């Protein structure tokens, strides 16, 4: 059987500075998530990463129940948790540069990009062949790692994959082989 998996990146607070932390969603982000609910496929199984923003996004989508899946958590940021990239570029420039350029680097004492890619690949490959249509609200790092697994690209490609909040990554899988599935833009026909 083919698994049809949609990974929806969690909503993000609109007026916030970027921090390596789990920040709650503001009302505008919740409204955007509610609007996105109608564009998602129906699912036999729904998952949500354990972060507050993923759980709030799932609730805003109207999901009464979603399985909280620890494997879909964000990158473990260790000592850098709560800090901004700008702070790190100043306070730990060498470590920050290493983390952004070497997928095996974990100068913060948390997870490396390669660790996240392995964790997500293991979760993908462990999905039951009869799972059917699966939808999950995930962190952006998880969506990037899933694309890397599907395309069998090196973890060094991680930072070259843009996945904005509330964007969806669609994959199809069978026998531990994953394909990236691109969708049509609604209303993109001739005018």
XYZ file of C-alpha atoms in Angstrom:
191
model
C 0.000 0.000 0.000
C 1.063 3.576 -0.595
C 1.292 5.987 2.305
C 0.180 9.524 1.483
C 1.789 11.879 3.950
C 1.219 15.610 4.288
C 3.490 17.509 6.643
C 2.079 20.907 7.542
C 4.575 23.317 9.067
C 3.204 24.866 12.225
C 1.917 28.410 12.228
C 4.250 31.054 13.642
C 3.554 34.206 15.612
C 3.538 37.091 13.164
C 5.281 39.827 15.129
C 8.115 37.986 16.797
C 11.830 37.850 16.564
C 13.310 34.516 15.581
C 14.346 32.541 18.650
C 15.395 28.964 19.161
C 12.418 28.377 21.436
C 8.841 27.154 21.479
C 6.760 30.298 21.392
C 2.958 30.361 21.690
C 0.919 31.468 18.713
C -0.738 34.867 18.630
C -4.335 35.376 17.486
C -3.308 36.263 13.930
C -1.335 33.022 13.538
C -4.271 31.041 14.941
C -6.610 32.701 12.418
C -4.243 31.786 9.592
C -4.167 28.173 10.784
C -7.985 28.043 10.937
C -8.075 29.315 7.350
C -5.664 26.572 6.247
C -7.901 23.825 7.658
C -10.000 23.527 4.497
C -6.991 22.962 2.248
C -5.722 19.849 4.021
C -6.620 16.363 2.860
C -8.717 14.146 5.085
C -6.568 11.775 7.077
C -6.794 8.336 8.598
C -4.100 9.319 11.090
C -3.201 12.777 12.437
C 0.019 13.568 14.245
C 1.358 16.686 15.915
C 4.829 17.459 17.156
C 4.950 18.004 20.926
C 5.688 21.746 20.803
C 3.136 24.285 21.922
C 2.961 25.889 18.469
C 2.322 22.528 16.758
C -0.376 21.555 19.246
C -2.002 25.003 18.933
C -1.879 24.741 15.128
C -3.544 21.308 15.256
C -6.249 22.663 17.559
C -6.819 25.653 15.253
C -7.228 23.210 12.362
C -10.131 21.722 14.291
C -8.437 18.446 15.071
C -10.171 16.948 18.079
C -7.402 14.460 18.522
C -3.933 14.116 17.133
C -1.254 11.712 18.222
C 1.603 13.611 19.841
C 4.714 12.224 18.180
C 8.068 12.932 19.899
C 10.010 12.017 16.732
C 8.520 15.100 15.065
C 9.982 17.503 17.637
C 12.160 20.451 16.693
C 15.951 20.391 16.777
C 17.232 19.982 20.342
C 19.051 23.292 20.784
C 20.829 22.532 24.061
C 22.522 25.620 25.533
C 21.226 27.780 22.673
C 17.559 27.301 23.583
C 15.852 30.678 23.916
C 18.579 32.604 22.100
C 18.315 34.473 18.794
C 20.547 33.801 15.789
C 21.895 37.357 16.146
C 22.904 36.697 19.752
C 24.657 33.498 18.757
C 26.452 35.096 15.812
C 28.028 37.429 18.377
C 28.399 35.236 21.471
C 29.422 31.983 19.754
C 30.313 32.922 16.183
C 32.528 29.886 15.542
C 29.977 27.459 16.957
C 27.085 29.052 15.091
C 29.015 29.000 11.811
C 29.960 25.356 12.360
C 26.335 24.400 13.071
C 25.148 26.124 9.876
C 27.864 24.595 7.685
C 28.582 21.124 9.135
C 25.532 18.846 9.462
C 27.300 16.746 12.116
C 28.156 19.754 14.323
C 26.309 20.258 17.612
C 28.274 22.992 19.394
C 25.231 23.817 21.517
C 25.211 20.389 23.135
C 21.908 19.466 21.501
C 21.176 17.726 18.218
C 23.043 18.155 14.989
C 21.200 18.615 11.707
C 22.302 15.101 10.749
C 20.768 13.771 14.003
C 17.433 15.371 13.108
C 17.600 13.962 9.575
C 18.242 10.466 10.932
C 15.428 10.750 13.508
C 12.898 11.892 10.915
C 14.005 9.247 8.385
C 13.534 6.546 11.026
C 10.025 7.820 11.797
C 9.096 7.952 8.103
C 10.422 4.472 7.451
C 8.584 3.078 10.496
C 5.156 4.258 9.313
C 2.904 1.285 8.747
C 2.389 0.345 5.105
C -1.356 0.412 5.698
C -1.354 3.877 7.324
C -3.224 5.333 4.348
C -3.445 9.126 4.382
C -1.438 10.713 7.187
C -1.349 14.401 8.062
C 1.046 15.825 10.638
C 1.688 19.289 12.033
C 5.453 19.547 12.296
C 8.354 21.865 12.929
C 10.094 23.366 9.903
C 13.240 21.358 10.649
C 11.208 18.148 10.421
C 9.779 19.125 7.035
C 13.297 19.863 5.773
C 14.557 16.518 7.067
C 11.640 14.702 5.403
C 12.465 16.285 2.036
C 16.089 15.220 2.478
C 14.953 11.637 3.171
C 12.564 11.589 0.203
C 15.148 12.904 -2.235
C 18.017 10.982 -0.650
C 20.094 14.149 -0.554
C 22.894 14.784 1.930
C 22.071 16.553 5.229
C 24.205 19.472 4.007
C 21.152 20.389 1.864
C 19.090 21.087 5.015
C 19.572 24.863 5.022
C 18.748 25.106 1.293
C 15.147 23.990 1.786
C 12.700 26.797 2.556
C 9.538 25.763 4.372
C 7.502 28.746 5.541
C 4.937 28.483 8.326
C 1.714 26.767 7.197
C 3.342 25.372 4.063
C 2.727 21.728 3.247
C 5.150 19.044 2.126
C 3.487 16.075 0.450
C 5.197 12.704 0.268
C 4.144 9.302 -0.954
C 5.871 6.212 0.276
C 6.037 2.499 -0.135
C 8.593 -0.014 1.132
C 10.827 2.666 2.702
C 11.000 4.571 -0.589
C 9.677 8.118 -0.464
C 8.730 10.524 -3.227
C 8.173 14.255 -3.003
C 4.790 15.096 -4.458
C 4.245 18.562 -5.875
C 0.716 19.966 -6.096
C -1.036 22.349 -8.421
C -1.641 25.916 -7.390
C -5.374 26.454 -7.071
C -6.639 29.034 -9.555
C -3.399 29.047 -11.548
C -5.098 28.374 -14.888
C -5.569 30.823 -17.756
C -7.416 34.012 -16.881
